[in-house]
Amino acid sequence: MAQEKEAIGAMEWKIKMAGGSSESLAPTKARGYPGIAWLALKGLVVGLVMKVWNFLKKAWDMGHNEPRKVIHCLKVGVALTVVSLFYAMRPLYKDVGGNAIWAVMTVVVVFENTVGATLSKSINRIFGTFLAGFLAIGIHCIADLSGKDVEHFITGFSIFLLASAATFSRFIPSVKARFDYGAMIFILTFSLISVSGYRVDQLFDLAKHRMSTIIIGTSLCIVITMIICPIWAGEELYMLITRNMDTLANSLDGCVADYFNNSGGFAGDKESDNKLLGYKCVLGSKATEESMANFAIWEPAHGRFNFRHPWKQYLKIGALMRDCAYCIEALNGCVSSENEVSELTKTHISNTAIKVSSDSSMVIKELARTMKTMKKSSAIDLLVGEMSNSVLKLQEDLKSLPKLFINPQQLLQEPESPGNDNKTKAEAAAVALMDIIPLVTLTSLLVEIVARIEGMVSAVQELGKLAEFKAAGDRKANQNQTTNKVIPDQSALQRV
Amino acid sequence: MAQEKEAIGAMEWKIKMAGGSSESLAPTKARGYPGIAWLALKGLVVGLVMKVWNFLKKAWDMGHNEPRKVIHCLKVGVALTVVSLFYAMRPLYKDVGGNAIWAVMTVVVVFENTVGATLSKSINRIFGTFLAGFLAIGIHCIADLSGKDVEHFITGFSIFLLASAATFSRFIPSVKARFDYGAMIFILTFSLISVSGYRVDQLFDLAKHRMSTIIIGTSLCIVITMIICPIWAGEELYMLITRNMDTLANSLDGCVADYFNNSGGFAGDKESDNKLLGYKCVLGSKATEESMANFAIWEPAHGRFNFRHPWKQYLKIGALMRDCAYCIEALNGCVSSENEVSELTKTHISNTAIKVSSDSSMVIKELARTMKTMKKSSAIDLLVGEMSNSVLKLQEDLKSLPKLFINPQQLLQEPESPGNDNKTKAEAAAVALMDIIPLVTLTSLLVEIVARIEGMVSAVQELGKLAEFKAAGDRKANQNQTTNKVIPDQSALQRV
């Protein structure tokens, strides 16, 4: 792989050199219009080659990073080649008339990335075709009985009516989510059969051939998609949610820690940026989650998921995670845009604030672990309790921060005492409210984030009930308890 | 319309009555197993009828509320009927061989809700077919020259290779956004022609017929979609963004006003809920905006939009609006979940806070107006200045809120003085920091919201430059200035 990359680098270098040399040599060679035209053409070609090259490089990187996509492409290739071979075999070909082409078409249209999507399209295609075929033949029979003149009118009118109605049904959200493709196939098949009715007498044969070719095509797709490295929409959704939980936890932890470690704002370095990316991913994953959940309901039992796994609950958890991410976003914005806070006041609550964020992220990570292991967590209640304790402590700390809060005008007149080394003395001194605004905001938002995390906890517990998670093993629970155990702060429990 | 509604209501009532009477009469008639089975069957049928009825009612409501969707359905009906008529006419039918069915298929597949989507699919279909046709014929010629045995191998291998490559290209985001359908059609056509190559000698004729039927189908779709009540994706995007701006403004205004008007939290009444809906709409409109922008770039000049209208800029504005909505969401959560604030401290800053929110919403509404009129706003700078002034004032007010900030422990020991009527005296008294946390958070978030609105302002101004908005008429500008004019507060401009 390293060799290939080197080779690519070398080739790119050659192309760059070629482009560079043509530009530097050309002016000395020719200065007239043809020369300029030649130069422009050369520049254009080199530019185009570079563009194509960059595109290919990006594509290569994508394929390299996500080999499952490459596997999917090969699967499509295999399915199409197999169905073409089937077409090439004369006996089979004769059996379905000239309509074997429908099998090829079915494979191209139905084969999707995930098993759920393929199944959804297949079932939609089969039932859409079936329903439309029956209706079309029925209407054709009626039209046949009513004479030549009325026949055309009936056919035209039925096409108009059913096409309009089916198109309308595609706007209805519940139909759109599951049967959009089926409605389109319904219109397609109905029109094709009705229209063919003008010509072909063997309408039943046509319908039969179309059905059998579609079944051949869809079966092939389903078999290949489920046997060769299957990608399950349900598992994708599950992975997405648990991965997002981890990144959300890291993001929350990183944001708060960064604020207190770097004086006055967030560091702009790469590591911190990567941590921040977490919540952005969560903010933008709604559409993916919904489509995955829609496909997942079509999937049979696979891996640890049974047929009626509560996929909708994952959407709820996803929505609650987004609610949490909104707050982190606001926190990120508010805290970094405010005036700087003096180091002294910051250090006063930094430990508790970092404790709250790390406790919260621990809860989120425990939720992710619960989902990953599919075992009820025995540590979660303890962790949530600890998180609540930390929040109370944070509020206490904030309250005790400025022992006296004097009118800022007076503060400005008096020069600040250089008592940085003497902490307790300085704490007793006056602190301007404006100075601690970011800290108050941070606290408020952390309190809100904690409240939303509690919502996530109950959603995951509900998922545990619905999906019948097993009880946790004692080993894991004990481990968590020993690593995270704290003596509950009784004074802090007395709510303000 | 009212009559129809009445009729529906009456019918529903009849069905309800029928369902009710069957249940009440049946137990007296029969009590054995057959009776129970009959009852169950009847219940099932009535339940099913009710379900279907509710579905139809919902569909009717949707059609009633959004007549453009109904018009779209009728357009699809018309297009399909026309193309079927074309199929019925023998001379035209003979001209394209037996392939006239492709025209019907094209109409079903290509006809979309918006002009942009229809154009995008049409162009994708034409170019995908064209490219695949050329390639397939080329490869077929090469295969023909290389003998019978190698021919099959070449065809199979080329299908495998090109199908895999085209499928892979569909994963690349830039291709997926614009040419996803084209890539699918490419695979489809290439396979069909290659496979037909095994049988049909008149490959050129097939390709020619397929091309001409596709062109007939797409032209029909484009003509109908552009002539009968066209729905432009660009205009939809534009309407969505401006509508979202208005709702965002109302939502912001409503949230803050509600908090100060209803002591301690948001009112749960309908009006307030509707206002809150605003930012939720903004949060959830990312996917729609992106697909609309992707379709809009295919559209020709229409209405007030030229061909190269900067649609991408609308996405930027949409993203900035979402950033703003995140903050409103956090504000909504934080402020309502906190402890209650005493009325006294609340009234102290309520006027300024409401002023900030109303100024902010005025700026957003002015931005919406700028976009609606497509004229540069002369009032926007003034409004932004006013908004900034209000923010400074709010910060001043917050600063002056607790003249003395005593350790809460001391406060608790002393009973609160009943000086509610004497405002200045009470203000001088101590206020616990915990009490004003929601106000500090509110202020912080308002400051952040204002900063984000300023980002929106510059994005809209950039749009004005890119789309060459005209300068504002004097009348409008003057009107805005007189309604909103304030004397800038000089003292407030001195930043804290």
JSON list of C-alpha atoms in Angstrom, two decimals, chain A residues 212-332:
[
{"chain": "A", "resi": 212, "resn": "SER", "atom": "CA", "xyz": [-40.86, -13.80, -13.06]},
{"chain": "A", "resi": 213, "resn": "THR", "atom": "CA", "xyz": [-37.98, -11.67, -14.32]},
{"chain": "A", "resi": 214, "resn": "ILE", "atom": "CA", "xyz": [-38.43, -9.25, -11.46]},
{"chain": "A", "resi": 215, "resn": "ILE", "atom": "CA", "xyz": [-38.44, -12.10, -8.98]},
{"chain": "A", "resi": 216, "resn": "ILE", "atom": "CA", "xyz": [-35.28, -13.53, -10.55]},
{"chain": "A", "resi": 217, "resn": "GLY", "atom": "CA", "xyz": [-33.57, -10.14, -10.40]},
{"chain": "A", "resi": 218, "resn": "THR", "atom": "CA", "xyz": [-34.59, -9.31, -6.84]},
{"chain": "A", "resi": 219, "resn": "SER", "atom": "CA", "xyz": [-33.73, -12.78, -5.53]},
{"chain": "A", "resi": 220, "resn": "LEU", "atom": "CA", "xyz": [-30.28, -12.53, -7.04]},
{"chain": "A", "resi": 221, "resn": "CYS", "atom": "CA", "xyz": [-29.79, -9.09, -5.45]},
{"chain": "A", "resi": 222, "resn": "ILE", "atom": "CA", "xyz": [-31.03, -10.23, -2.06]},
{"chain": "A", "resi": 223, "resn": "VAL", "atom": "CA", "xyz": [-28.87, -13.36, -2.09]},
{"chain": "A", "resi": 224, "resn": "ILE", "atom": "CA", "xyz": [-25.72, -11.50, -3.11]},
{"chain": "A", "resi": 225, "resn": "THR", "atom": "CA", "xyz": [-26.28, -8.58, -0.74]},
{"chain": "A", "resi": 226, "resn": "MET", "atom": "CA", "xyz": [-26.93, -10.90, 2.21]},
{"chain": "A", "resi": 227, "resn": "ILE", "atom": "CA", "xyz": [-24.18, -13.44, 1.54]},
{"chain": "A", "resi": 228, "resn": "ILE", "atom": "CA", "xyz": [-21.16, -11.42, 0.42]},
{"chain": "A", "resi": 229, "resn": "CYS", "atom": "CA", "xyz": [-20.06, -9.10, 3.26]},
{"chain": "A", "resi": 230, "resn": "PRO", "atom": "CA", "xyz": [-23.57, -7.89, 4.12]},
{"chain": "A", "resi": 231, "resn": "ILE", "atom": "CA", "xyz": [-23.98, -4.29, 5.29]},
{"chain": "A", "resi": 232, "resn": "TRP", "atom": "CA", "xyz": [-27.02, -4.16, 7.59]},
{"chain": "A", "resi": 233, "resn": "ALA", "atom": "CA", "xyz": [-28.79, -0.81, 7.88]},
{"chain": "A", "resi": 234, "resn": "GLY", "atom": "CA", "xyz": [-29.71, -1.66, 11.46]},
{"chain": "A", "resi": 235, "resn": "GLU", "atom": "CA", "xyz": [-26.13, -2.30, 12.42]},
{"chain": "A", "resi": 236, "resn": "GLU", "atom": "CA", "xyz": [-25.06, 0.88, 10.67]},
{"chain": "A", "resi": 237, "resn": "LEU", "atom": "CA", "xyz": [-27.61, 2.85, 12.69]},
{"chain": "A", "resi": 238, "resn": "TYR", "atom": "CA", "xyz": [-26.49, 1.14, 15.89]},
{"chain": "A", "resi": 239, "resn": "MET", "atom": "CA", "xyz": [-22.83, 1.85, 15.14]},
{"chain": "A", "resi": 240, "resn": "LEU", "atom": "CA", "xyz": [-23.60, 5.44, 14.22]},
{"chain": "A", "resi": 241, "resn": "ILE", "atom": "CA", "xyz": [-25.46, 6.09, 17.48]},
{"chain": "A", "resi": 242, "resn": "THR", "atom": "CA", "xyz": [-22.85, 4.48, 19.72]},
{"chain": "A", "resi": 243, "resn": "ARG", "atom": "CA", "xyz": [-20.00, 6.17, 17.84]},
{"chain": "A", "resi": 244, "resn": "ASN", "atom": "CA", "xyz": [-21.78, 9.51, 18.11]},
{"chain": "A", "resi": 245, "resn": "MET", "atom": "CA", "xyz": [-22.20, 8.97, 21.84]},
{"chain": "A", "resi": 246, "resn": "ASP", "atom": "CA", "xyz": [-18.48, 8.47, 22.28]},
{"chain": "A", "resi": 247, "resn": "THR", "atom": "CA", "xyz": [-17.62, 11.52, 20.20]},
{"chain": "A", "resi": 248, "resn": "LEU", "atom": "CA", "xyz": [-20.21, 13.58, 22.06]},
{"chain": "A", "resi": 249, "resn": "ALA", "atom": "CA", "xyz": [-18.66, 12.56, 25.37]},
{"chain": "A", "resi": 250, "resn": "ASN", "atom": "CA", "xyz": [-15.17, 13.41, 24.16]},
{"chain": "A", "resi": 251, "resn": "SER", "atom": "CA", "xyz": [-16.37, 16.66, 22.72]},
{"chain": "A", "resi": 252, "resn": "LEU", "atom": "CA", "xyz": [-18.01, 17.77, 25.98]},
{"chain": "A", "resi": 253, "resn": "ASP", "atom": "CA", "xyz": [-15.01, 16.74, 27.99]},
{"chain": "A", "resi": 254, "resn": "GLY", "atom": "CA", "xyz": [-12.62, 18.41, 25.58]},
{"chain": "A", "resi": 255, "resn": "CYS", "atom": "CA", "xyz": [-14.51, 21.69, 25.39]},
{"chain": "A", "resi": 256, "resn": "VAL", "atom": "CA", "xyz": [-14.62, 22.25, 29.14]},
{"chain": "A", "resi": 257, "resn": "ALA", "atom": "CA", "xyz": [-11.09, 21.02, 29.79]},
{"chain": "A", "resi": 258, "resn": "ASP", "atom": "CA", "xyz": [-9.73, 23.19, 26.99]},
{"chain": "A", "resi": 259, "resn": "TYR", "atom": "CA", "xyz": [-11.46, 26.26, 28.34]},
{"chain": "A", "resi": 260, "resn": "PHE", "atom": "CA", "xyz": [-9.88, 25.89, 31.72]},
{"chain": "A", "resi": 261, "resn": "ASN", "atom": "CA", "xyz": [-6.46, 24.77, 30.53]},
{"chain": "A", "resi": 262, "resn": "ASN", "atom": "CA", "xyz": [-6.00, 27.46, 27.90]},
{"chain": "A", "resi": 263, "resn": "SER", "atom": "CA", "xyz": [-6.41, 30.86, 29.48]},
{"chain": "A", "resi": 264, "resn": "GLY", "atom": "CA", "xyz": [-9.52, 32.56, 28.28]},
{"chain": "A", "resi": 265, "resn": "GLY", "atom": "CA", "xyz": [-10.59, 30.58, 25.25]},
{"chain": "A", "resi": 266, "resn": "PHE", "atom": "CA", "xyz": [-10.34, 27.40, 23.25]},
{"chain": "A", "resi": 267, "resn": "ALA", "atom": "CA", "xyz": [-7.07, 26.44, 21.71]},
{"chain": "A", "resi": 268, "resn": "GLY", "atom": "CA", "xyz": [-7.15, 26.34, 17.95]},
{"chain": "A", "resi": 269, "resn": "ASP", "atom": "CA", "xyz": [-4.87, 23.32, 17.58]},
{"chain": "A", "resi": 270, "resn": "LYS", "atom": "CA", "xyz": [-5.71, 20.17, 15.71]},
{"chain": "A", "resi": 271, "resn": "GLU", "atom": "CA", "xyz": [-6.35, 17.90, 18.66]},
{"chain": "A", "resi": 272, "resn": "SER", "atom": "CA", "xyz": [-8.88, 20.29, 20.13]},
{"chain": "A", "resi": 273, "resn": "ASP", "atom": "CA", "xyz": [-10.50, 20.77, 16.73]},
{"chain": "A", "resi": 274, "resn": "ASN", "atom": "CA", "xyz": [-10.90, 17.04, 16.38]},
{"chain": "A", "resi": 275, "resn": "LYS", "atom": "CA", "xyz": [-12.59, 16.88, 19.75]},
{"chain": "A", "resi": 276, "resn": "LEU", "atom": "CA", "xyz": [-14.92, 19.70, 18.74]},
{"chain": "A", "resi": 277, "resn": "LEU", "atom": "CA", "xyz": [-15.83, 17.83, 15.56]},
{"chain": "A", "resi": 278, "resn": "GLY", "atom": "CA", "xyz": [-17.69, 15.38, 17.75]},
{"chain": "A", "resi": 279, "resn": "TYR", "atom": "CA", "xyz": [-20.78, 17.39, 18.41]},
{"chain": "A", "resi": 280, "resn": "LYS", "atom": "CA", "xyz": [-20.84, 18.73, 14.85]},
{"chain": "A", "resi": 281, "resn": "CYS", "atom": "CA", "xyz": [-21.14, 15.12, 13.65]},
{"chain": "A", "resi": 282, "resn": "VAL", "atom": "CA", "xyz": [-24.04, 14.60, 16.02]},
{"chain": "A", "resi": 283, "resn": "LEU", "atom": "CA", "xyz": [-25.74, 17.78, 14.79]},
{"chain": "A", "resi": 284, "resn": "GLY", "atom": "CA", "xyz": [-25.56, 16.64, 11.19]},
{"chain": "A", "resi": 285, "resn": "SER", "atom": "CA", "xyz": [-26.54, 12.99, 11.44]},
{"chain": "A", "resi": 286, "resn": "LYS", "atom": "CA", "xyz": [-30.33, 13.30, 11.59]},
{"chain": "A", "resi": 287, "resn": "ALA", "atom": "CA", "xyz": [-31.01, 12.46, 7.95]},
{"chain": "A", "resi": 288, "resn": "THR", "atom": "CA", "xyz": [-28.70, 9.44, 7.99]},
{"chain": "A", "resi": 289, "resn": "GLU", "atom": "CA", "xyz": [-30.27, 8.11, 11.18]},
{"chain": "A", "resi": 290, "resn": "GLU", "atom": "CA", "xyz": [-33.77, 8.40, 9.78]},
{"chain": "A", "resi": 291, "resn": "SER", "atom": "CA", "xyz": [-33.03, 6.69, 6.50]},
{"chain": "A", "resi": 292, "resn": "MET", "atom": "CA", "xyz": [-31.12, 3.90, 8.26]},
{"chain": "A", "resi": 293, "resn": "ALA", "atom": "CA", "xyz": [-34.02, 3.34, 10.66]},
{"chain": "A", "resi": 294, "resn": "ASN", "atom": "CA", "xyz": [-36.43, 3.23, 7.73]},
{"chain": "A", "resi": 295, "resn": "PHE", "atom": "CA", "xyz": [-34.36, 0.55, 6.03]},
{"chain": "A", "resi": 296, "resn": "ALA", "atom": "CA", "xyz": [-33.62, -1.36, 9.24]},
{"chain": "A", "resi": 297, "resn": "ILE", "atom": "CA", "xyz": [-37.29, -2.25, 9.76]},
{"chain": "A", "resi": 298, "resn": "TRP", "atom": "CA", "xyz": [-37.20, -4.33, 6.56]},
{"chain": "A", "resi": 299, "resn": "GLU", "atom": "CA", "xyz": [-34.29, -6.43, 7.71]},
{"chain": "A", "resi": 300, "resn": "PRO", "atom": "CA", "xyz": [-34.60, -9.95, 9.11]},
{"chain": "A", "resi": 301, "resn": "ALA", "atom": "CA", "xyz": [-32.89, -10.94, 12.37]},
{"chain": "A", "resi": 302, "resn": "HIS", "atom": "CA", "xyz": [-29.14, -10.54, 12.06]},
{"chain": "A", "resi": 303, "resn": "GLY", "atom": "CA", "xyz": [-26.28, -10.64, 14.53]},
{"chain": "A", "resi": 304, "resn": "ARG", "atom": "CA", "xyz": [-27.59, -9.47, 17.89]},
{"chain": "A", "resi": 305, "resn": "PHE", "atom": "CA", "xyz": [-30.70, -7.85, 16.47]},
{"chain": "A", "resi": 306, "resn": "ASN", "atom": "CA", "xyz": [-33.97, -9.69, 16.14]},
{"chain": "A", "resi": 307, "resn": "PHE", "atom": "CA", "xyz": [-36.60, -8.93, 13.51]},
{"chain": "A", "resi": 308, "resn": "ARG", "atom": "CA", "xyz": [-38.66, -6.50, 15.56]},
{"chain": "A", "resi": 309, "resn": "HIS", "atom": "CA", "xyz": [-35.78, -4.67, 17.15]},
{"chain": "A", "resi": 310, "resn": "PRO", "atom": "CA", "xyz": [-37.00, -1.25, 18.40]},
{"chain": "A", "resi": 311, "resn": "TRP", "atom": "CA", "xyz": [-35.21, 0.85, 15.78]},
{"chain": "A", "resi": 312, "resn": "LYS", "atom": "CA", "xyz": [-37.48, 3.83, 16.41]},
{"chain": "A", "resi": 313, "resn": "GLN", "atom": "CA", "xyz": [-36.00, 4.09, 19.90]},
{"chain": "A", "resi": 314, "resn": "TYR", "atom": "CA", "xyz": [-32.59, 4.72, 18.33]},
{"chain": "A", "resi": 315, "resn": "LEU", "atom": "CA", "xyz": [-34.08, 7.75, 16.59]},
{"chain": "A", "resi": 316, "resn": "LYS", "atom": "CA", "xyz": [-35.32, 9.03, 19.96]},
{"chain": "A", "resi": 317, "resn": "ILE", "atom": "CA", "xyz": [-31.88, 8.57, 21.47]},
{"chain": "A", "resi": 318, "resn": "GLY", "atom": "CA", "xyz": [-30.38, 10.31, 18.45]},
{"chain": "A", "resi": 319, "resn": "ALA", "atom": "CA", "xyz": [-32.74, 13.27, 18.89]},
{"chain": "A", "resi": 320, "resn": "LEU", "atom": "CA", "xyz": [-31.85, 13.55, 22.58]},
{"chain": "A", "resi": 321, "resn": "MET", "atom": "CA", "xyz": [-28.17, 13.45, 21.68]},
{"chain": "A", "resi": 322, "resn": "ARG", "atom": "CA", "xyz": [-28.73, 16.30, 19.28]},
{"chain": "A", "resi": 323, "resn": "ASP", "atom": "CA", "xyz": [-30.49, 18.26, 22.03]},
{"chain": "A", "resi": 324, "resn": "CYS", "atom": "CA", "xyz": [-27.37, 17.77, 24.10]},
{"chain": "A", "resi": 325, "resn": "ALA", "atom": "CA", "xyz": [-25.15, 18.79, 21.19]},
{"chain": "A", "resi": 326, "resn": "TYR", "atom": "CA", "xyz": [-27.12, 22.05, 20.75]},
{"chain": "A", "resi": 327, "resn": "CYS", "atom": "CA", "xyz": [-26.15, 22.99, 24.29]},
{"chain": "A", "resi": 328, "resn": "ILE", "atom": "CA", "xyz": [-22.50, 22.10, 23.73]},
{"chain": "A", "resi": 329, "resn": "GLU", "atom": "CA", "xyz": [-22.60, 24.24, 20.60]},
{"chain": "A", "resi": 330, "resn": "ALA", "atom": "CA", "xyz": [-24.01, 27.18, 22.54]},
{"chain": "A", "resi": 331, "resn": "LEU", "atom": "CA", "xyz": [-21.50, 26.61, 25.33]},
{"chain": "A", "resi": 332, "resn": "ASN", "atom": "CA", "xyz": [-18.68, 26.58, 22.85]}
]
